[in-house]
């Protein structure tokens, strides 16, 4: 029941139901060869790390708040890359769900049983998600240590749900998985209004009626591993089907999920009576902003007040996984999760007469966004929207460092559900531009007569680069140095100083003081070969592909700049200076210019790499691949200096 920062509500209701949801059925309907590895056709093993021999899930939905899932799967694990398939884990939370039966059996290659794990053998512990410090969610769990491959694992369990917002999804096939047989059968009371959405596969259901229930049946046979492509999210490629009902009842709160408006009305009802402070505290808040001239100035002040005084802590208890803790709780305790902090900020703004909207959103870099045409609950995070006239402003209330009005790749450029007085409204959050993610660097290098060198690098960063360096600054100094050497591809310095640097107005500064006993890449006679920059501005490459099928995803658009000045010894001169470079493709550009001032004994380079769009259409992949190759090659050009005659 949790709407966490990085875990979906569906994941909580159906922990690991993705590739192992199957019918809790008697074995006499399953052929004996299903348990033997030798019976798998070679064509099904090609490109696979495991083969799903039998895969079925049956769900019965009798009421808007009642569902039973019966599952049974048989998988043959071919190698250690799929060892996690020998794990069974079923989540529950006592109040909203229960596991009535659960079993895992392991067989050797010939089908002989090695070990059986019954429900009493399972570990029962808190479903730790590395985010929440306390949660009602629990997990029944068992893991088998595999000693030889192939091995076949059979899993069976039954789970009852007492509340839900949607019915999760069937993940039909994972990467490196073949499916010999899979089925999904859902029986629903017609009054709840069942809906589904099929993605990345053409698979209409067979429909029928049984005992007054509407029945939907999907079956697949002999599915080969899905061909995936690097740098494309799984949701764009892997086949899956999402399920939902029109009528819901979650913890006794009924709702209509047939429209986004209805979903918003349900959330509005859930949030009732959590958005107020004491009269005394409200007057204190109003006094804090009384001297500020505009609503935007007031909102900025209150957001920064939130950042300075409150901290993010995830606590998921009961329906608290969906309902925010009261604003009074946050005001007193000085902490809260994404729901509580967004609601607190909403309350602060309401107190000073500024309207805002509590907004449900799917968070995560390049995560699957909400589908406007399919109403369900894919959301796992809350942000806040302030509808200033001609200047809608978005706030990430869990961050103590995010600039006012900036979201970033975690929640940008996707649909969010605004909870308004009239219900839910699905709106798109703004996308960032390359100017929002700046890596601006200046380097000064001085080379001595004996080849030793000193360098000072100053990096000024914004957007995701700022977030990176802000997070890095919390690490130990030695760890920071190791990371920066690797991240920037710096030549290992003999002395590395990392003095404190400022963070002001959304710009984080990082300063590196480096000393080298020898900075040149090589020496030949009286000639020295140097990199014209001491770190790589951008050196990523991608493989050649005959025909890319899916779009290519970067993390975000960006712009990286560098100015490097290298002072060479007075009795040396430049023999070879890299030539000017100007490379372009539809969504990117790289430029580099070099100059040599003989009087100052100074070599100067000015380079810029920019990416105007972070999702590159498949049709432009080859153009991008050639561009990135040329950029990488250009970075290998050397500056050659030699002793004067």
XYZ file of C-alpha atoms in Angstrom:
645
model
C 0.000 0.000 0.000
C 3.003 2.300 -0.194
C 3.552 5.146 -2.555
C 7.317 5.267 -2.046
C 9.985 7.384 -3.665
C 11.151 4.561 -5.916
C 8.730 1.625 -5.425
C 5.360 1.528 -7.123
C 2.191 0.702 -5.278
C 1.814 -2.161 -7.764
C 5.175 -3.510 -6.683
C 4.015 -3.531 -3.073
C 0.780 -5.362 -3.899
C 2.484 -7.797 -6.254
C 6.081 -8.136 -5.090
C 7.806 -10.358 -7.630
C 4.542 -11.334 -9.302
C 6.042 -10.243 -12.622
C 7.555 -13.329 -14.222
C 6.245 -15.932 -11.782
C 2.474 -15.380 -11.661
C 0.857 -18.725 -12.409
C -2.205 -20.829 -11.698
C -2.290 -22.677 -8.388
C -3.254 -25.911 -10.066
C -2.820 -29.615 -9.597
C 0.296 -31.087 -11.133
C -1.570 -33.856 -12.932
C -2.364 -31.374 -15.693
C 1.335 -30.692 -16.322
C 3.361 -33.119 -18.506
C 6.229 -34.833 -16.602
C 8.799 -33.629 -19.156
C 8.108 -30.065 -17.969
C 10.502 -30.819 -15.087
C 13.369 -32.200 -17.187
C 15.953 -29.898 -18.742
C 16.641 -32.201 -21.698
C 13.086 -31.668 -22.977
C 13.734 -28.005 -23.748
C 14.163 -27.465 -27.516
C 17.497 -25.934 -28.489
C 15.628 -23.077 -30.151
C 14.176 -22.061 -26.769
C 17.582 -22.105 -25.053
C 19.274 -19.890 -27.600
C 19.886 -16.462 -26.088
C 18.170 -17.412 -22.821
C 19.472 -17.591 -19.254
C 16.309 -19.351 -18.082
C 13.245 -20.955 -19.638
C 9.766 -20.654 -18.202
C 8.296 -24.100 -18.798
C 4.904 -23.425 -17.270
C 3.596 -20.038 -16.289
C 0.086 -19.230 -15.171
C -1.747 -16.805 -12.955
C -5.403 -16.854 -12.029
C -7.034 -13.890 -10.330
C -10.610 -13.651 -9.094
C -12.076 -10.221 -8.309
C -15.459 -10.463 -6.550
C -15.676 -6.964 -5.079
C -13.939 -3.600 -5.504
C -11.834 -4.430 -2.447
C -11.484 -8.209 -2.683
C -9.249 -10.274 -4.952
C -7.553 -13.680 -4.754
C -4.441 -14.565 -6.726
C -3.401 -18.188 -7.250
C 0.023 -18.690 -8.788
C 2.123 -21.559 -10.121
C 5.361 -21.421 -12.145
C 8.029 -23.856 -13.310
C 11.333 -22.433 -14.573
C 14.535 -24.103 -15.685
C 17.600 -22.020 -14.836
C 20.353 -22.535 -17.396
C 23.226 -20.574 -15.851
C 24.299 -18.423 -12.908
C 23.057 -15.224 -14.572
C 19.523 -16.295 -13.670
C 20.234 -17.563 -10.142
C 17.704 -15.088 -8.720
C 14.955 -17.201 -10.274
C 15.635 -19.659 -7.421
C 14.170 -17.106 -5.014
C 10.545 -16.939 -3.941
C 9.333 -13.727 -2.323
C 5.720 -12.699 -1.756
C 4.868 -9.400 -0.121
C 1.966 -8.697 2.212
C 1.053 -6.181 4.910
C -1.320 -7.994 7.319
C -4.054 -5.356 7.073
C -4.515 -5.278 3.311
C -3.262 -8.679 2.127
C -2.407 -12.174 3.317
C -0.593 -15.253 1.998
C -2.603 -18.426 2.644
C -0.196 -20.923 1.048
C 3.305 -20.865 -0.418
C 5.819 -23.473 -1.579
C 9.006 -23.789 -3.652
C 10.445 -27.066 -4.951
C 13.829 -27.515 -6.630
C 14.639 -30.295 -9.144
C 17.864 -31.406 -10.798
C 18.337 -31.638 -14.561
C 16.608 -35.015 -14.739
C 13.556 -33.834 -12.806
C 14.486 -35.452 -9.499
C 13.503 -33.405 -6.467
C 16.431 -31.823 -4.593
C 14.620 -29.826 -1.921
C 11.191 -28.510 -0.982
C 10.521 -25.283 0.927
C 7.107 -25.003 2.616
C 5.483 -21.875 4.034
C 6.824 -22.698 7.489
C 10.369 -22.690 6.057
C 10.056 -19.161 4.696
C 11.673 -16.153 6.312
C 9.057 -13.601 7.362
C 10.532 -10.147 7.744
C 10.007 -6.459 7.030
C 10.061 -5.605 3.318
C 13.104 -3.340 3.540
C 13.345 -1.115 0.460
C 16.474 0.882 1.421
C 14.273 3.971 1.644
C 11.762 3.533 4.463
C 12.920 3.462 8.073
C 9.670 1.793 9.098
C 6.941 0.082 7.088
C 3.989 -2.267 7.545
C 5.026 -4.178 4.439
C 6.395 -7.634 4.994
C 7.744 -10.387 2.766
C 7.754 -14.181 2.941
C 11.038 -15.245 1.424
C 13.176 -18.285 0.627
C 16.301 -18.695 -1.506
C 17.942 -21.858 -2.806
C 21.715 -22.031 -3.321
C 22.307 -23.642 -6.702
C 25.315 -25.980 -6.939
C 24.975 -27.076 -10.570
C 23.088 -26.115 -13.715
C 20.597 -26.607 -15.217
C 18.134 -26.700 -12.327
C 14.341 -26.429 -12.328
C 12.425 -24.400 -9.751
C 8.701 -24.694 -9.118
C 6.841 -22.036 -7.142
C 3.252 -22.120 -5.890
C 1.362 -19.655 -3.714
C -2.022 -18.088 -3.027
C -2.564 -14.518 -1.884
C -5.679 -12.537 -0.891
C -6.064 -8.762 -1.275
C -8.406 -6.731 0.932
C -7.691 -3.358 -0.698
C -6.201 -2.242 -3.984
C -6.127 0.683 -6.404
C -5.387 -1.442 -9.439
C -4.563 -5.089 -10.155
C -0.932 -4.699 -11.170
C 0.343 -6.275 -14.366
C 1.489 -9.476 -16.042
C 5.109 -9.174 -17.123
C 4.982 -11.722 -19.914
C 8.693 -12.054 -20.599
C 11.904 -10.711 -19.123
C 15.297 -10.189 -20.734
C 17.056 -13.477 -21.528
C 13.868 -15.460 -20.817
C 12.104 -17.956 -23.094
C 8.499 -18.886 -22.341
C 7.256 -22.294 -23.458
C 3.790 -21.818 -22.027
C 2.198 -18.924 -20.161
C -1.348 -18.032 -19.268
C -3.179 -15.346 -17.349
C -6.824 -15.778 -16.424
C -8.806 -13.049 -14.702
C -12.388 -13.549 -13.510
C -14.206 -10.399 -12.414
C -17.591 -9.384 -11.130
C -19.060 -7.316 -14.010
C -20.056 -4.568 -11.578
C -16.425 -3.615 -10.834
C -15.742 -2.648 -14.473
C -12.567 -4.475 -15.477
C -10.041 -2.819 -17.840
C -6.671 -3.822 -19.308
C -3.885 -2.408 -21.499
C -1.594 -4.617 -23.622
C 1.868 -3.234 -24.412
C 4.666 -4.379 -26.732
C 2.803 -7.485 -27.917
C -0.267 -8.266 -30.026
C -2.239 -10.448 -27.625
C -6.019 -9.992 -27.438
C -7.785 -11.997 -24.701
C -10.336 -14.749 -25.107
C -13.501 -13.600 -23.365
C -16.214 -15.726 -21.803
C -18.621 -15.906 -18.854
C -18.414 -18.369 -15.950
C -20.829 -18.404 -13.003
C -21.833 -14.818 -13.633
C -18.226 -13.630 -13.815
C -16.574 -12.018 -16.825
C -13.506 -14.071 -17.751
C -10.440 -12.850 -19.663
C -7.808 -15.346 -20.766
C -4.419 -14.655 -22.332
C -2.075 -17.424 -23.460
C 1.399 -17.454 -25.006
C 3.467 -20.337 -26.340
C 7.080 -20.722 -27.456
C 8.132 -17.114 -26.932
C 11.824 -16.605 -27.664
C 13.848 -14.093 -25.617
C 12.899 -10.535 -26.459
C 15.632 -8.801 -28.391
C 16.625 -5.828 -26.260
C 18.795 -2.863 -27.116
C 21.109 -0.953 -24.808
C 20.049 2.412 -23.450
C 16.364 1.799 -23.921
C 14.095 1.252 -20.873
C 12.589 -2.206 -20.454
C 9.053 -0.823 -20.487
C 9.561 0.257 -24.103
C 10.497 -3.271 -25.163
C 9.243 -6.046 -22.880
C 5.668 -7.322 -23.328
C 3.321 -6.682 -20.422
C -0.377 -6.246 -19.669
C -1.715 -3.842 -17.037
C -5.003 -4.485 -15.187
C -7.438 -2.196 -13.353
C -11.051 -1.888 -12.268
C -13.417 1.063 -12.438
C -14.701 0.610 -8.902
C -12.292 0.460 -5.969
C -12.470 0.487 -2.200
C -9.186 0.995 -0.392
C -9.192 0.860 3.424
C -12.921 1.527 3.377
C -12.634 4.564 1.097
C -14.607 3.893 -2.121
C -13.628 5.437 -5.424
C -14.300 5.578 -9.142
C -11.196 4.774 -11.191
C -12.955 4.953 -14.551
C -11.468 8.429 -15.107
C -8.500 10.442 -13.921
C -11.014 12.865 -12.444
C -12.437 10.080 -10.290
C -8.993 8.958 -9.169
C -8.240 12.524 -8.070
C -11.507 12.732 -6.144
C -10.583 9.537 -4.297
C -7.167 10.961 -3.357
C -8.825 14.221 -2.329
C -11.120 12.312 0.022
C -8.136 10.446 1.435
C -6.296 13.731 2.072
C -9.196 15.285 3.950
C -8.292 16.906 7.286
C -4.492 16.645 6.927
C -3.763 20.123 5.555
C -4.085 22.579 8.424
C -1.989 24.054 11.236
C -2.935 25.653 14.535
C -4.157 29.272 14.318
C -1.042 30.431 16.186
C 1.287 28.607 13.771
C -0.615 29.886 10.744
C -0.166 33.463 11.944
C 3.584 32.839 12.390
C 3.787 31.586 8.783
C 1.939 34.632 7.478
C 4.272 36.954 9.378
C 7.334 35.238 7.848
C 6.336 36.325 4.342
C 4.456 39.539 5.084
C 7.206 41.792 3.744
C 7.647 39.948 0.454
C 6.067 41.681 -2.565
C 4.790 38.825 -4.768
C 3.243 35.401 -4.353
C 6.215 33.869 -6.165
C 8.628 35.499 -3.713
C 6.546 34.111 -0.850
C 6.441 30.630 -2.367
C 10.210 30.646 -2.892
C 10.798 31.728 0.701
C 8.521 29.001 2.076
C 10.111 26.344 -0.142
C 13.554 27.293 1.116
C 12.160 27.292 4.665
C 10.973 23.726 4.063
C 14.393 22.730 2.731
C 16.267 24.232 5.679
C 13.998 22.915 8.428
C 12.497 19.606 7.276
C 14.127 16.386 6.136
C 12.974 13.478 4.068
C 12.266 10.267 5.991
C 10.120 7.491 4.533
C 7.613 6.025 6.986
C 4.981 3.718 5.492
C 2.329 2.570 7.962
C -1.172 1.334 7.137
C -2.837 3.428 4.483
C -0.115 5.963 5.312
C 1.551 4.494 2.267
C -1.078 6.387 0.269
C -2.279 9.030 2.700
C 0.034 11.821 3.887
C 0.705 12.393 7.553
C -0.936 15.620 8.794
C 0.886 18.906 8.298
C 0.942 19.297 12.093
C 3.020 16.088 12.322
C 5.673 17.454 9.935
C 5.635 20.857 11.609
C 6.323 19.291 15.012
C 8.634 16.399 14.079
C 10.539 18.226 11.305
C 10.473 15.257 8.936
C 8.196 13.372 6.575
C 8.071 11.289 3.411
C 7.278 12.605 -0.060
C 3.538 12.675 0.663
C 3.909 14.370 4.024
C 6.381 16.991 2.814
C 4.351 17.840 -0.304
C 1.221 18.144 1.833
C 3.109 20.311 4.331
C 4.281 22.639 1.564
C 0.713 22.712 0.230
C -0.459 23.718 3.711
C 2.146 26.482 4.058
C 1.084 27.953 0.714
C -2.608 27.657 1.559
C -1.950 29.495 4.823
C -0.638 32.540 2.920
C -3.339 32.384 0.254
C -1.376 30.704 -2.559
C -3.179 27.788 -4.270
C -1.209 24.659 -5.181
C -1.888 21.067 -6.183
C -0.735 17.848 -4.549
C 0.482 15.860 -7.576
C 0.937 12.107 -8.022
C 3.747 11.169 -10.402
C 5.826 8.210 -11.568
C 9.387 8.991 -10.492
C 12.623 7.555 -11.825
C 14.959 8.441 -14.658
C 13.276 7.555 -17.974
C 10.606 5.615 -16.074
C 7.379 4.466 -17.722
C 4.965 7.417 -17.495
C 1.271 7.325 -16.733
C -0.800 6.440 -19.786
C -3.496 9.079 -20.499
C -5.676 6.399 -22.091
C -5.492 3.911 -19.214
C -6.483 5.011 -15.728
C -4.569 3.102 -13.051
C -2.066 3.850 -10.296
C 1.469 3.744 -11.700
C 2.527 6.518 -9.327
C 5.263 6.193 -6.724
C 6.014 9.770 -5.702
C 4.437 13.127 -4.898
C 5.471 16.603 -6.065
C 3.706 19.955 -5.782
C 2.402 22.202 -8.551
C 1.824 25.947 -8.096
C -0.327 27.335 -10.936
C 1.057 30.878 -11.102
C -0.444 32.797 -13.999
C 1.658 32.144 -17.127
C 4.349 30.522 -14.986
C 3.393 27.128 -13.557
C 5.991 26.168 -10.952
C 6.878 22.647 -9.815
C 8.464 21.766 -6.473
C 10.394 18.658 -5.422
C 9.648 18.766 -1.693
C 11.927 15.874 -0.665
C 15.132 17.645 -1.721
C 17.120 19.938 0.557
C 19.227 21.197 -2.362
C 16.977 21.445 -5.450
C 16.549 25.024 -6.687
C 13.060 26.493 -6.480
C 11.018 25.481 -9.504
C 13.338 22.717 -10.746
C 12.371 19.040 -10.961
C 15.110 17.264 -12.925
C 15.104 13.914 -14.778
C 13.599 12.082 -11.778
C 10.129 13.526 -12.454
C 10.305 15.770 -15.517
C 8.692 15.428 -18.942
C 5.921 13.009 -17.953
C 2.314 13.049 -16.796
C 1.412 13.871 -13.213
C -2.044 13.691 -11.660
C -3.033 17.009 -10.090
C -5.456 16.611 -7.176
C -7.720 19.627 -7.657
C -11.018 20.704 -6.120
C -12.762 19.189 -9.168
C -10.857 15.904 -9.118
C -7.812 14.606 -10.906
C -6.263 16.324 -13.927
C -3.473 14.658 -15.850
C -0.850 17.211 -16.894
C 2.673 16.947 -18.253
C 5.592 18.212 -16.209
C 8.100 20.395 -18.079
C 11.182 18.865 -19.647
C 14.623 20.300 -19.032
C 16.786 21.846 -21.725
C 20.505 21.486 -22.217
C 20.953 24.879 -20.532
C 19.564 23.345 -17.321
C 22.393 20.807 -17.024
C 25.666 22.677 -17.381
C 29.159 21.370 -16.723
C 31.356 24.457 -17.152
C 35.047 23.951 -16.436
C 38.232 25.965 -16.562
C 41.687 24.427 -16.302
C 45.048 26.091 -15.857
C 48.152 23.945 -16.299
C 51.757 25.013 -15.782
C 54.510 22.702 -17.054
C 57.977 23.126 -15.556
C 61.322 22.660 -17.310
C 61.771 19.216 -15.730
C 58.356 17.993 -16.943
C 56.569 18.308 -13.629
C 53.232 20.069 -13.778
C 50.620 21.719 -11.638
C 46.993 21.997 -12.641
C 43.952 23.683 -11.217
C 40.512 22.678 -12.389
C 37.414 24.697 -11.473
C 34.054 23.151 -12.355
C 30.808 25.094 -12.103
C 27.781 22.864 -12.428
C 24.007 23.101 -12.529
C 21.111 20.665 -12.821
C 22.052 17.004 -12.629
C 25.768 17.820 -12.569
C 25.186 19.976 -9.513
C 23.202 17.168 -7.887
C 26.063 14.776 -8.620
C 28.681 16.985 -7.014
C 26.414 17.883 -4.091
C 25.925 14.200 -3.334
C 29.634 13.561 -3.793
C 30.560 16.278 -1.306
C 28.924 14.227 1.456
C 31.439 11.393 0.901
C 34.868 11.040 2.496
C 37.547 13.112 0.758
C 39.506 10.064 -0.395
C 36.363 8.567 -1.884
C 35.635 11.841 -3.661
C 39.108 11.853 -5.181
C 38.816 8.259 -6.418
C 35.443 8.994 -7.953
C 36.605 12.165 -9.703
C 39.694 10.478 -11.160
C 37.475 7.774 -12.639
C 34.576 10.041 -13.637
C 36.765 12.600 -15.408
C 39.323 10.060 -16.657
C 42.063 12.098 -15.007
C 45.660 10.953 -15.127
C 46.424 9.833 -11.567
C 47.985 12.876 -9.821
C 50.879 12.566 -7.406
C 49.263 15.147 -5.153
C 45.523 15.773 -5.171
C 43.986 18.557 -3.114
C 40.237 19.059 -2.987
C 39.560 22.345 -1.178
C 36.039 23.312 -0.068
C 34.008 25.063 -2.765
C 30.818 27.090 -2.814
C 27.247 26.303 -3.778
C 25.299 29.439 -4.571
C 22.257 30.313 -6.677
C 21.951 26.764 -8.030
C 25.610 26.568 -9.118
C 27.867 24.067 -7.365
C 31.589 24.704 -7.650
C 34.285 22.019 -7.437
C 37.994 22.834 -7.363
C 40.813 20.336 -7.991
C 44.459 21.175 -7.265
C 46.670 18.581 -8.955
C 50.422 18.011 -9.016
C 52.173 15.662 -11.460
C 55.736 14.422 -11.530
C 55.174 13.781 -15.245
C 52.081 14.879 -17.147
C 53.048 13.981 -20.702
C 51.654 10.850 -22.317
C 55.009 10.047 -23.867
C 58.447 11.467 -24.753
C 60.408 10.984 -27.993
C 63.795 12.646 -27.994
C 63.242 16.293 -27.157
C 59.508 16.066 -27.914
C 56.691 15.713 -25.375
C 53.167 14.558 -26.210
C 50.286 15.905 -24.111
C 46.522 15.656 -24.010
C 45.247 19.175 -24.788
C 42.847 18.768 -21.832
C 43.699 16.851 -18.677
C 40.258 15.206 -18.543
C 37.718 13.949 -21.068
C 34.884 16.311 -21.806
C 32.791 13.510 -23.312
C 34.125 10.205 -24.540
C 31.173 7.807 -24.601
C 30.648 5.713 -27.727
C 27.923 3.309 -28.816
C 28.182 0.201 -31.011
C 27.431 0.130 -34.699
C 23.953 -1.313 -35.339
C 22.610 -2.246 -38.729
C 19.109 -1.114 -37.846
C 18.117 0.261 -34.466
C 14.491 -0.544 -33.567
C 14.036 1.491 -30.398
C 14.793 5.043 -29.377
C 18.056 5.670 -27.523
C 17.802 7.277 -24.068
C 20.375 9.528 -22.439
C 19.791 10.639 -18.851
C 19.082 14.243 -19.815
C 20.036 16.941 -22.333
C 23.303 18.634 -21.421
C 26.022 21.095 -22.213
C 29.666 20.603 -21.219
C 32.221 23.345 -21.663
C 35.947 23.558 -21.051
C 38.618 26.190 -21.398
C 42.134 24.871 -20.821
C 45.254 27.039 -20.695
C 48.611 25.261 -20.711
C 51.758 27.275 -20.002
C 54.839 25.548 -21.401
C 58.485 26.201 -20.418
C 60.043 29.279 -22.024
C 62.670 27.245 -23.895
C 60.021 25.012 -25.511
C 57.708 25.647 -28.426
C 54.683 23.971 -29.981
C 55.441 21.638 -32.856
C 51.946 20.227 -33.363
C 48.688 21.881 -32.388
C 45.426 19.930 -32.854
C 43.256 21.301 -35.620
C 39.889 22.961 -35.153
C 36.981 20.538 -34.865
C 33.317 21.123 -35.659
C 31.102 18.031 -35.468
C 27.314 17.940 -35.639
C 24.343 15.644 -35.769
C 20.666 16.492 -35.509
C 20.586 16.651 -31.703
C 24.204 17.322 -30.759
C 27.285 19.369 -31.429
C 30.970 19.280 -30.534
C 33.384 22.124 -31.180
C 37.023 22.554 -30.241
C 39.383 25.403 -31.075
C 43.103 25.618 -30.284
C 45.493 28.550 -30.245
C 49.140 29.160 -29.360
C 50.482 32.438 -27.981
C 54.272 32.352 -28.471
C 54.926 35.414 -26.318
C 52.980 34.049 -23.348
C 54.177 30.466 -24.017
C 50.550 29.471 -23.701
C 48.396 26.913 -25.490
C 44.669 27.453 -25.157
C 41.750 25.181 -26.059
C 38.059 26.024 -25.968
C 35.656 23.103 -26.373
C 31.924 22.552 -26.047
C 29.808 19.415 -26.199
C 26.035 19.812 -26.278
C 23.061 17.488 -26.505
C 19.778 19.275 -27.158
C 17.544 16.218 -26.768
C 18.030 13.201 -24.523
C 15.723 10.770 -26.359
C 17.228 10.070 -29.769
C 14.798 8.550 -32.308
C 15.878 5.172 -33.641
C 16.090 6.669 -37.136
C 18.889 8.988 -35.950
C 20.890 6.277 -34.143
C 23.444 5.718 -36.920
C 23.998 9.452 -37.289
C 24.507 9.734 -33.510
C 26.841 6.726 -33.423
C 29.122 8.213 -36.077
C 29.069 11.583 -34.324
C 30.075 10.072 -30.973
C 32.844 8.044 -32.617
C 34.262 11.183 -34.215
C 34.109 13.044 -30.905
C 35.979 10.239 -29.177
C 38.646 10.139 -31.887
C 39.123 13.889 -31.718
C 39.894 13.655 -28.001
C 42.907 11.484 -28.814
C 44.604 14.279 -30.750
C 47.887 15.270 -29.096
C 49.615 18.522 -28.367
C 53.317 18.125 -29.186
C 55.951 20.481 -27.784
C 59.682 20.381 -28.367
C 62.765 22.143 -27.120
C 63.673 25.234 -29.135
C 66.661 24.894 -31.462
